[in-house]
PDB file of C-alpha atoms and ligand atoms in Angstrom:
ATOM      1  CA  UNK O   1     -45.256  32.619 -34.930  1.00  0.00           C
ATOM      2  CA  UNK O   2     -46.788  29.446 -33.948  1.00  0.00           C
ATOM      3  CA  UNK O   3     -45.003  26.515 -35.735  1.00  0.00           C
ATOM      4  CA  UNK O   4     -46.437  23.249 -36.501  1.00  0.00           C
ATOM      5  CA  UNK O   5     -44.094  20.586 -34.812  1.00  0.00           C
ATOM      6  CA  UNK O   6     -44.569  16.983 -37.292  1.00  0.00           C
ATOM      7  CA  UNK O   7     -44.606  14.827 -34.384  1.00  0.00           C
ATOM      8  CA  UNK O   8     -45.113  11.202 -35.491  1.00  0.00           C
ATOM      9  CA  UNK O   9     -48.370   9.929 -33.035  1.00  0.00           C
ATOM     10  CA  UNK O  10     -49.904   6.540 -35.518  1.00  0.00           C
ATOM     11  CA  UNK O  11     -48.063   3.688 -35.586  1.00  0.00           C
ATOM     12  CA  UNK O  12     -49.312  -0.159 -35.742  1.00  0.00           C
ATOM     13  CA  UNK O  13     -48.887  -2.533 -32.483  1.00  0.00           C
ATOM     14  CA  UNK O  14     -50.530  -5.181 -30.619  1.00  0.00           C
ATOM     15  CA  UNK O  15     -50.230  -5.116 -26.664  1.00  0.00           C
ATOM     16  CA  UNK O  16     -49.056  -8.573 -25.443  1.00  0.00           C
ATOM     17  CA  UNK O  17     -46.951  -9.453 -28.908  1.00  0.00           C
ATOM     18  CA  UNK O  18     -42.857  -9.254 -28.921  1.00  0.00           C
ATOM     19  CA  UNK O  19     -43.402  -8.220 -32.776  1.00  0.00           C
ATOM     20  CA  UNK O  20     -40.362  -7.556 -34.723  1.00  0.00           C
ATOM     21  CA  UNK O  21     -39.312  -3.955 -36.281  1.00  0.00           C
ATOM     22  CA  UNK O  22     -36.047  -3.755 -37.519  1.00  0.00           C
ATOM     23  CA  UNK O  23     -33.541  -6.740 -38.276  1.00  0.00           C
ATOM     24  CA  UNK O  24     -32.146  -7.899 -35.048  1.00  0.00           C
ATOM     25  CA  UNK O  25     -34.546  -6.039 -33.171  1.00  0.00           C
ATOM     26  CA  UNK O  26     -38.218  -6.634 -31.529  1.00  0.00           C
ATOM     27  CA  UNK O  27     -40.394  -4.820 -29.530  1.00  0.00           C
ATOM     28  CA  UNK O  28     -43.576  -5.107 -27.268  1.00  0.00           C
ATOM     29  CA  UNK O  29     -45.693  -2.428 -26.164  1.00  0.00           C
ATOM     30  CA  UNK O  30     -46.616  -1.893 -22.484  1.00  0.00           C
ATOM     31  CA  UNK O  31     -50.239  -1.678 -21.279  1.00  0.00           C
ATOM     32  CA  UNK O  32     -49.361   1.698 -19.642  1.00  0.00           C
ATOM     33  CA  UNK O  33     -50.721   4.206 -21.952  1.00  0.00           C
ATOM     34  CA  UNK O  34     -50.652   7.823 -20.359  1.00  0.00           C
ATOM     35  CA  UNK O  35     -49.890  11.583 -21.541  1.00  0.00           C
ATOM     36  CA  UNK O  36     -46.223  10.257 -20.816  1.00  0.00           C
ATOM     37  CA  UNK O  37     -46.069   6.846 -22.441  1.00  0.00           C
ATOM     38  CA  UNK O  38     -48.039   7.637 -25.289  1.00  0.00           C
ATOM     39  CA  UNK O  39     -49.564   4.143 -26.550  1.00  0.00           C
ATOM     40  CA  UNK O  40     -46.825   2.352 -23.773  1.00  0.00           C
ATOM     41  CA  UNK O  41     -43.527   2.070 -22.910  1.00  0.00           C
ATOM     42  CA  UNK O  42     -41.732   0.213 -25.991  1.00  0.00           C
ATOM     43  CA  UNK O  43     -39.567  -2.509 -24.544  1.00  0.00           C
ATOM     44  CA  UNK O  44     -36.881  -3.785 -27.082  1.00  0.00           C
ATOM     45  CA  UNK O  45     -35.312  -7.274 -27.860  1.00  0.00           C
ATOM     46  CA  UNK O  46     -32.211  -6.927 -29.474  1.00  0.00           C
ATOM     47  CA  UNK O  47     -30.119  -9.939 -31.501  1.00  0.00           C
ATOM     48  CA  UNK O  48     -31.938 -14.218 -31.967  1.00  0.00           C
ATOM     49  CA  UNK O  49     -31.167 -16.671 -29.759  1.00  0.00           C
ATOM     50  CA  UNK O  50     -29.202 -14.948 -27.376  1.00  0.00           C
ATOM     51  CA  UNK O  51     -30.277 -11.615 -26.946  1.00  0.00           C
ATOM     52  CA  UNK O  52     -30.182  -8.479 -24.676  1.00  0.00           C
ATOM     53  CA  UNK O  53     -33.945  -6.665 -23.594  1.00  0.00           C
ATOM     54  CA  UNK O  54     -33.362  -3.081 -23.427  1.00  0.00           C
ATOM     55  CA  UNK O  55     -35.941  -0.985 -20.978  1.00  0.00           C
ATOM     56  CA  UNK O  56     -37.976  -3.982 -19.503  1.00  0.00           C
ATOM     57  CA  UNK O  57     -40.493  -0.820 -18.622  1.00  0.00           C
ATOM     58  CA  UNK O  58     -43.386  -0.989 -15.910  1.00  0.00           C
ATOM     59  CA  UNK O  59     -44.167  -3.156 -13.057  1.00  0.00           C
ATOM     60  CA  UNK O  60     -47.214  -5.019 -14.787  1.00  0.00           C
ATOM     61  CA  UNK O  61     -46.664  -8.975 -14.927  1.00  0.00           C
ATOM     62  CA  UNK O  62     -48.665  -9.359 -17.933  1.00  0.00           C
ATOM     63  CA  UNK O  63     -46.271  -7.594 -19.872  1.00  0.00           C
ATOM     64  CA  UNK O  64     -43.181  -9.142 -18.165  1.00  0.00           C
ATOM     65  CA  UNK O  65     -44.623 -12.474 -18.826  1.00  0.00           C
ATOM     66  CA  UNK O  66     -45.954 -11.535 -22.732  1.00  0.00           C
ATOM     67  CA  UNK O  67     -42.334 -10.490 -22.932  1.00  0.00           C
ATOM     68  CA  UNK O  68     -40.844 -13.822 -21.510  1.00  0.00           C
ATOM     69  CA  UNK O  69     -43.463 -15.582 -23.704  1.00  0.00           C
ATOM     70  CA  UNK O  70     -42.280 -14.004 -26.835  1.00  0.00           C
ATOM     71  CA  UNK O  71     -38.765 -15.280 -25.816  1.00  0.00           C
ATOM     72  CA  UNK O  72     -39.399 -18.904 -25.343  1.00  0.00           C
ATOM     73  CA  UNK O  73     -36.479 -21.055 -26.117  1.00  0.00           C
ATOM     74  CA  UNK O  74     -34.162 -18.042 -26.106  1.00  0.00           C
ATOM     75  CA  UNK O  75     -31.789 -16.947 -23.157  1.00  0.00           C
ATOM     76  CA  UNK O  76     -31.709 -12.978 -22.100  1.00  0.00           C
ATOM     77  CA  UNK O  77     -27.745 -12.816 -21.812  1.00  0.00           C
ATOM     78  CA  UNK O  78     -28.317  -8.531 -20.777  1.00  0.00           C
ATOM     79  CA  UNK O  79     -30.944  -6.497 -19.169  1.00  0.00           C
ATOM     80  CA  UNK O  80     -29.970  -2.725 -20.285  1.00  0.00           C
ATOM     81  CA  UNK O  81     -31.638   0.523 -18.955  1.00  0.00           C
ATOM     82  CA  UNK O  82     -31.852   4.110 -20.902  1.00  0.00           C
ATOM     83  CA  UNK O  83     -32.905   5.422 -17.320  1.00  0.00           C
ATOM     84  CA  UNK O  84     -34.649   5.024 -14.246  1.00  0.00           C
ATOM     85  CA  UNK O  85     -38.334   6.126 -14.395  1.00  0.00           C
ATOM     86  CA  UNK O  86     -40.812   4.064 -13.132  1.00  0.00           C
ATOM     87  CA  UNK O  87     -42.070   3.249 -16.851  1.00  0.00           C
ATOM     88  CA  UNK O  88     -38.455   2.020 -17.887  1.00  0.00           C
ATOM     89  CA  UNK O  89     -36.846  -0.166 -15.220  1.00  0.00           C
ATOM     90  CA  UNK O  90     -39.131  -1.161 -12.659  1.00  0.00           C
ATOM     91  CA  UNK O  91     -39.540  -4.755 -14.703  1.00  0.00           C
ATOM     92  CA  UNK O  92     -35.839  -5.258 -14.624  1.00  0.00           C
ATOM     93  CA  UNK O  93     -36.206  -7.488 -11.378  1.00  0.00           C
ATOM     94  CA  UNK O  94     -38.974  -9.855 -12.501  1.00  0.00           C
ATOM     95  CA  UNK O  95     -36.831 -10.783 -15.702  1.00  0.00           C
ATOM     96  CA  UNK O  96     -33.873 -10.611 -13.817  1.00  0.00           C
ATOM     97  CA  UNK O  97     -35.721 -12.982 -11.253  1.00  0.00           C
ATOM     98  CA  UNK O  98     -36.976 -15.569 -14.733  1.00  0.00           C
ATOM     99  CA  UNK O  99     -33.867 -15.276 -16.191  1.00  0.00           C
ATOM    100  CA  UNK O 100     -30.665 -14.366 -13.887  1.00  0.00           C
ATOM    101  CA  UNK O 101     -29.230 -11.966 -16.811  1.00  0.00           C
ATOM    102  CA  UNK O 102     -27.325  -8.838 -15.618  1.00  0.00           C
ATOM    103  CA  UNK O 103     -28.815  -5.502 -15.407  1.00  0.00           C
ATOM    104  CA  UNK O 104     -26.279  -2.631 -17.063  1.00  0.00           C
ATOM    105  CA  UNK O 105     -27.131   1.040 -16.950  1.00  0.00           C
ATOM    106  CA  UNK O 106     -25.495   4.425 -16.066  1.00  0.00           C
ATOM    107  CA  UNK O 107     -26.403   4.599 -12.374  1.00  0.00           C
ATOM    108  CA  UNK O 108     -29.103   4.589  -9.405  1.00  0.00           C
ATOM    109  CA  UNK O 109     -31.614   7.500  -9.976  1.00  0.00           C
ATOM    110  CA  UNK O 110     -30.990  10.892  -9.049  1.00  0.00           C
ATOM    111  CA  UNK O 111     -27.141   9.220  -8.140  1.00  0.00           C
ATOM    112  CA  UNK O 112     -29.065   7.779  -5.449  1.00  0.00           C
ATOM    113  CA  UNK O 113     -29.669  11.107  -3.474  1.00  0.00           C
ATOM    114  CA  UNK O 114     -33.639  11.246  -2.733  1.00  0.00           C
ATOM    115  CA  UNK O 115     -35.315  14.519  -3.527  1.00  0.00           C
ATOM    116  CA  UNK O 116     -38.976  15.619  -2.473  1.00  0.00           C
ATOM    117  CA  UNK O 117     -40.921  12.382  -3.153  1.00  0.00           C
ATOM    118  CA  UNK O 118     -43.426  14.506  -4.289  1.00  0.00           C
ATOM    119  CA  UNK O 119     -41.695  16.333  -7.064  1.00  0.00           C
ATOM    120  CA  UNK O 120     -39.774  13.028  -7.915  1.00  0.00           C
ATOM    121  CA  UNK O 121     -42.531  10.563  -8.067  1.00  0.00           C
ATOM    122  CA  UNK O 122     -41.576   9.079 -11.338  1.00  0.00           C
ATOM    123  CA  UNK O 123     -37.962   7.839 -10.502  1.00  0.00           C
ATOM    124  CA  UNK O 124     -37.597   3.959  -9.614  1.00  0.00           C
ATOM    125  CA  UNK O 125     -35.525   4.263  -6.755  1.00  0.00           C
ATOM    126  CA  UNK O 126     -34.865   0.882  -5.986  1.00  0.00           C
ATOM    127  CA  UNK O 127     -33.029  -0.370  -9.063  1.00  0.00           C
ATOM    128  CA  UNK O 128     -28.958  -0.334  -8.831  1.00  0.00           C
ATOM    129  CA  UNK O 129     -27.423  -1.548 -11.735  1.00  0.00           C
ATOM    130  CA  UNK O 130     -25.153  -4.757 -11.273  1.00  0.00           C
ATOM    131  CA  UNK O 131     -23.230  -3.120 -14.147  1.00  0.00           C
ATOM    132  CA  UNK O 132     -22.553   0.454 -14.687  1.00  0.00           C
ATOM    133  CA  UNK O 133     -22.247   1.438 -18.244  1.00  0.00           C
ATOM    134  CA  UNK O 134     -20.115   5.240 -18.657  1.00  0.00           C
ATOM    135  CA  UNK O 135     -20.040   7.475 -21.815  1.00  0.00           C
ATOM    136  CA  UNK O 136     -18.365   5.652 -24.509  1.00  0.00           C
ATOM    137  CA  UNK O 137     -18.332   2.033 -22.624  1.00  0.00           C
ATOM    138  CA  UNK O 138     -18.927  -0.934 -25.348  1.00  0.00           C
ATOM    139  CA  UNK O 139     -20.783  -4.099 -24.819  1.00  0.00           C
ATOM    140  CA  UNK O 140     -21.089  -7.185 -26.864  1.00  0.00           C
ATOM    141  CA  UNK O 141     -23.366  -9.676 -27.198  1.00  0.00           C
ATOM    142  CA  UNK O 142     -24.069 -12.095 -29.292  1.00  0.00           C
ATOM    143  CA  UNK O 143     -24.252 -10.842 -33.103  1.00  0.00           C
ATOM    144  CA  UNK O 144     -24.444  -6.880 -31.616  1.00  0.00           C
ATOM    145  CA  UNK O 145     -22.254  -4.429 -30.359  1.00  0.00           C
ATOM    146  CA  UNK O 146     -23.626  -1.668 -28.209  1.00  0.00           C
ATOM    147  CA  UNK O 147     -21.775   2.125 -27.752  1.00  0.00           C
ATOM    148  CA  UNK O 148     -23.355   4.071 -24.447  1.00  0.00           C
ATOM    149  CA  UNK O 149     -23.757   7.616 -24.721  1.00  0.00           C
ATOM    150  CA  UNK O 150     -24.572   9.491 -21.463  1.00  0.00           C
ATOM    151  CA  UNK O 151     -27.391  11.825 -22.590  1.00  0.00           C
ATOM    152  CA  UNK O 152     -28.421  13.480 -19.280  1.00  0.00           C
ATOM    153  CA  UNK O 153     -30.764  15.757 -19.219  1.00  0.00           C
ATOM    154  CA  UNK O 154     -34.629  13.942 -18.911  1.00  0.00           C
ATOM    155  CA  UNK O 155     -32.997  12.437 -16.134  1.00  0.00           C
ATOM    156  CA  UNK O 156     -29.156  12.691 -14.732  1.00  0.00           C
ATOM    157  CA  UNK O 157     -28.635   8.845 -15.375  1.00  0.00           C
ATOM    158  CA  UNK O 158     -29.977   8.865 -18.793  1.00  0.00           C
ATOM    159  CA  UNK O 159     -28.001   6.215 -22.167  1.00  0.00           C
ATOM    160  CA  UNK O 160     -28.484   6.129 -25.015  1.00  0.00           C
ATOM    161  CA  UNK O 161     -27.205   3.404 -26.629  1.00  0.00           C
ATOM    162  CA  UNK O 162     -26.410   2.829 -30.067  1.00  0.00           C
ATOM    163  CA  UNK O 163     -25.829  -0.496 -32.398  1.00  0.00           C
ATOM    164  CA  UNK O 164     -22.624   1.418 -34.508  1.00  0.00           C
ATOM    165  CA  UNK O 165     -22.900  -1.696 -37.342  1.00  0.00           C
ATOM    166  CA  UNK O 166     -26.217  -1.017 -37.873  1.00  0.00           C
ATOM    167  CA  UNK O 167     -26.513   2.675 -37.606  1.00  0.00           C
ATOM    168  CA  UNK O 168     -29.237   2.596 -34.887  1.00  0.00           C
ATOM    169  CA  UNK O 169     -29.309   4.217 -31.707  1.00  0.00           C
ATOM    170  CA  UNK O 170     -31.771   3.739 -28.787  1.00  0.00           C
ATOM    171  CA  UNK O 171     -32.668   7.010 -27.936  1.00  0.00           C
ATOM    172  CA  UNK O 172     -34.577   6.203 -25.024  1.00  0.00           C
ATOM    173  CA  UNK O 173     -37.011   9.292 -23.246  1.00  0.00           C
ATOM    174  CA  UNK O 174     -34.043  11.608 -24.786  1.00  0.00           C
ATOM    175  CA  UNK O 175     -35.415  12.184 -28.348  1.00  0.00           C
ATOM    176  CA  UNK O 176     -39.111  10.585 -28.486  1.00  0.00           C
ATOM    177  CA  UNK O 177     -41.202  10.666 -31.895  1.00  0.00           C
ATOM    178  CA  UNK O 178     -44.092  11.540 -30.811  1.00  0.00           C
ATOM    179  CA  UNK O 179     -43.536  14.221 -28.034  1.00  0.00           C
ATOM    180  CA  UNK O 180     -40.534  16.589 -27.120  1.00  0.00           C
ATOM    181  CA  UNK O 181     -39.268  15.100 -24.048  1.00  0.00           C
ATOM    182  CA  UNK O 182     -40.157  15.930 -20.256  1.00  0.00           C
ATOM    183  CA  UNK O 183     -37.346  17.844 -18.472  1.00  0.00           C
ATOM    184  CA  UNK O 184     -38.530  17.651 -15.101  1.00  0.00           C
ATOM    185  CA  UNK O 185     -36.503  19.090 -12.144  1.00  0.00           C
ATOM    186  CA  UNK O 186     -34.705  18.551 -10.145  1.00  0.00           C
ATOM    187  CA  UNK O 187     -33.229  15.471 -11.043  1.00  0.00           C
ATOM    188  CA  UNK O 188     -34.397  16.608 -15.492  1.00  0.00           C
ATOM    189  CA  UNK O 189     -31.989  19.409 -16.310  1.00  0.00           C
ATOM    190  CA  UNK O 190     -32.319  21.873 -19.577  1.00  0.00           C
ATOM    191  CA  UNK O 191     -28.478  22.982 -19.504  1.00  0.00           C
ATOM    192  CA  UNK O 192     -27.496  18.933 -19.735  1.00  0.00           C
ATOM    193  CA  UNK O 193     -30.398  18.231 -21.858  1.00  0.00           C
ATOM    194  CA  UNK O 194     -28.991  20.808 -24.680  1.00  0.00           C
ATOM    195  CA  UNK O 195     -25.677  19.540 -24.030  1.00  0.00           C
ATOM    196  CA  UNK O 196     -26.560  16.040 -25.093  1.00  0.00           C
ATOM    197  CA  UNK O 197     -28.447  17.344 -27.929  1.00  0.00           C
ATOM    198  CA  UNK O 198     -25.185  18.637 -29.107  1.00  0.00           C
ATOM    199  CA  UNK O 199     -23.413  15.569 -28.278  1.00  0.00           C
ATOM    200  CA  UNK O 200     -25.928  13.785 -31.024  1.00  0.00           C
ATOM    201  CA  UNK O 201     -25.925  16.432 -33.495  1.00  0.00           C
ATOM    202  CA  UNK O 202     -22.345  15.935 -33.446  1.00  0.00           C
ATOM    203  CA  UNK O 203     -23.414  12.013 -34.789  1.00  0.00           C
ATOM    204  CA  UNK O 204     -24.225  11.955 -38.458  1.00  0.00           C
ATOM    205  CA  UNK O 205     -27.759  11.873 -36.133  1.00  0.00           C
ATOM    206  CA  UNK O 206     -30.579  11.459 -38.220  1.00  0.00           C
ATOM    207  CA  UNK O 207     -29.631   7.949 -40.086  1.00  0.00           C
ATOM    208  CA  UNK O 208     -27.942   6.628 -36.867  1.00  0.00           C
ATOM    209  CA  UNK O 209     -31.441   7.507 -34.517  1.00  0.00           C
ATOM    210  CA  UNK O 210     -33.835   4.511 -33.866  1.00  0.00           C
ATOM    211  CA  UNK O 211     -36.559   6.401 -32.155  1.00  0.00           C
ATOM    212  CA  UNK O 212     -38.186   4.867 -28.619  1.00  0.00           C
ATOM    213  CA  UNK O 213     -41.696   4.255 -29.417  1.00  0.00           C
ATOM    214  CA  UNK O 214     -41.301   3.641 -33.177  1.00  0.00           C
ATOM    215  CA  UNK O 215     -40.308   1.074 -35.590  1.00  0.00           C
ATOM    216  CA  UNK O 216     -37.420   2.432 -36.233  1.00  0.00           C
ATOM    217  CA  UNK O 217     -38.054   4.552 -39.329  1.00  0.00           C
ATOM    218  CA  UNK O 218     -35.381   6.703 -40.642  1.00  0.00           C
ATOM    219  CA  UNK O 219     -38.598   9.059 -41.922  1.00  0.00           C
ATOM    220  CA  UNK O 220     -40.066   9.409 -38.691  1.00  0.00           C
ATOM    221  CA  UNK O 221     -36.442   9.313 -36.675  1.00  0.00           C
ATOM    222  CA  UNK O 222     -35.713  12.775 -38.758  1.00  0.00           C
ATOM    223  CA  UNK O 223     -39.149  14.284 -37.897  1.00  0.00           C
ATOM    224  CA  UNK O 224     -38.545  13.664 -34.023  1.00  0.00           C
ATOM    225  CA  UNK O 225     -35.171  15.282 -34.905  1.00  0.00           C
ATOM    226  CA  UNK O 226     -36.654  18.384 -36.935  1.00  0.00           C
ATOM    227  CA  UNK O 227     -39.735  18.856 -33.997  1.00  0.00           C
ATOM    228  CA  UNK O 228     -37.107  19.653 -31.446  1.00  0.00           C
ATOM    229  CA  UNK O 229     -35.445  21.271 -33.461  1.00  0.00           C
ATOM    230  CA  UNK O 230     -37.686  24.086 -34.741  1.00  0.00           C
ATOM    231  CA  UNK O 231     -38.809  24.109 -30.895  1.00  0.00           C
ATOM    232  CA  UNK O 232     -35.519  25.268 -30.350  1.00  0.00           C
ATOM    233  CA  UNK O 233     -34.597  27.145 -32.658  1.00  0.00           C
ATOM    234  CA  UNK O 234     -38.411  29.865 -31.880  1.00  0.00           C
ATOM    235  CA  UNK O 235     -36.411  29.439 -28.319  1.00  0.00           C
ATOM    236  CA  UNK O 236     -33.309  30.902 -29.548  1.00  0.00           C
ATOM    237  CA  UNK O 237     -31.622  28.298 -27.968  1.00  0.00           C
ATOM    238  CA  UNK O 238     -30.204  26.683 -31.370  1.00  0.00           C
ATOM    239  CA  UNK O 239     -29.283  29.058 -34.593  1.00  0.00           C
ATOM    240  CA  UNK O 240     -29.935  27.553 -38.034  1.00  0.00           C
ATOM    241  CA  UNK O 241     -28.262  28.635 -41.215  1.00  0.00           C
ATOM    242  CA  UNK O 242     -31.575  30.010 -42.303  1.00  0.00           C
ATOM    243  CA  UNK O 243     -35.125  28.463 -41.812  1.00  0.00           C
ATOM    244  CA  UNK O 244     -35.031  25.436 -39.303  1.00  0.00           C
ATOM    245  CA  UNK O 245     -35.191  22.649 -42.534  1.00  0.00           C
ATOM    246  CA  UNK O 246     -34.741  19.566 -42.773  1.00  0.00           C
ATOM    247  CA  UNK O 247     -31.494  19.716 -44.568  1.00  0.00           C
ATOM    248  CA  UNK O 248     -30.397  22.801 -42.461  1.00  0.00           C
ATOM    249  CA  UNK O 249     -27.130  23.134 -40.503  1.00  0.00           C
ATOM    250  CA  UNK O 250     -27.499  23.299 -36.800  1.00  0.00           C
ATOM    251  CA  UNK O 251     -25.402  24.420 -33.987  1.00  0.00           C
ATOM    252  CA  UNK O 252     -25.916  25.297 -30.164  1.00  0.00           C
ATOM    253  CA  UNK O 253     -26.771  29.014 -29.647  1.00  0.00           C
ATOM    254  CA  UNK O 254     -23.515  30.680 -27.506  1.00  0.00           C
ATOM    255  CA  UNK O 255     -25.120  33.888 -26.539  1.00  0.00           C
TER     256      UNK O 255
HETATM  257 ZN1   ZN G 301     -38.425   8.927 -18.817  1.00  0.00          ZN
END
């Protein structure tokens, strides 16, 4: 039975603008639009004044220096990283370089361990966090609070990271809106990926998920939600109680 998935694909930016979407939070879109990407990798300004820049994204100066631009007059106290692929992290160093913040995220890629460059073309293998951030770890900034959650699975190393006060999370590449994500082997593993499915459905998920690309709509946070899972579910690998709805109750299938 084919299934209709209500992935959430329109939504309004302007390359080159740091354009607010939430309270406390910005974002600017990357010029790096691609069947991965979508419209760009959404890099995210968190707090006023002093702030943190979550996923500075792709090596492309224009966008490092549209982001810096869009942050005139305010200091970049953290640099934090959902995971390593070369659309995330890469522009860690040139804000690093403009702004000497520290960079925080779970780990090198891949733990560090190189695979067949071929198959792992997408991992940034040159970034090393100056701070590693565990499962659970808080951070504080000013006027935020961040929670990491490891949430391997699209890649070993991959946060997300969530604002607890606010009832947002950063979901990274782990839940997208407008795609399922990529699980790409070797270092992209299904078994973790499920697992840290179930470690967010075990969140009160839907009002707490502030999804990558978007602007942080609750709406189109629960469709990314309900797309995967009806995908899972026709996979057998999650059991509803009854049809995969929106209001249904979802658990991990044992068997
Ligand atoms: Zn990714």
């Amino acid at each position: 039975m084919a299934v209709e998935i209500p992935f959430r694909r329109e939504f309004s930016f302007e390359y080159g603008r740091l354009e607010p979407v939430a309270p406390m939070i910005r974002r600017i879109v990357a010029r790096n639009p691609s069947p991965f990407t979508f419209r760009g990798t959404g890099t995210y300004v968190v707090g006023h004044g002093e702030v943190a820049v979550i996923d500075p994204g792709p090596d492309l100066a224009d966008h490092v220096e549209a982001l810096l631009a869009g942050l005139a007059g305010e200091q970049v106290t953290h640099i934090l990283i959902t995971h390593t692929h070369r659309d995330h992290s890469p522009a860690a160093r040139a804000v690093q370089q403009a702004t000497g913040a520290p960079t925080y995220g779970f780990g090198p890629h891949a733990g560090g361990k190189r695979g067949d460059p071929a198959v792992e073309e997408g991992g940034d293998w040159d970034f090393v966090p100056d701070r590693t951030l565990g499962d659970g770890d808080r951070i504080a900034g000013k006027g935020w609070v961040f929670e990491a959650m490891h949430t391997p699975g699209h890649t070993s190393n991959h946060l997300c990271l969530a604002l607890p006060d606010s009832g947002i999370l950063f979901s990274g590449d782990h839940v997208m809106g407008w795609s399922t994500s990529v699980i790409a082997p070797p270092d992209g593993d299904m078994a973790a990926y499920m697992a840290s499915l179930d470690k967010l459905l075990g969140r009160p998920m839907v009002e707490r998920l502030y999804v990558g690309l978007q602007p942080g709509l609750r709406r189109a946070a629960g469709r990314s939600v309900h797309a995967h899972l009806i995908d899972l579910v026709a996979r057998g690998i999650v059991e509803s109680d009854g049809p995969p709805a929106l209001d249904a109750h979802y658990r991990i299938a044992r068997n």
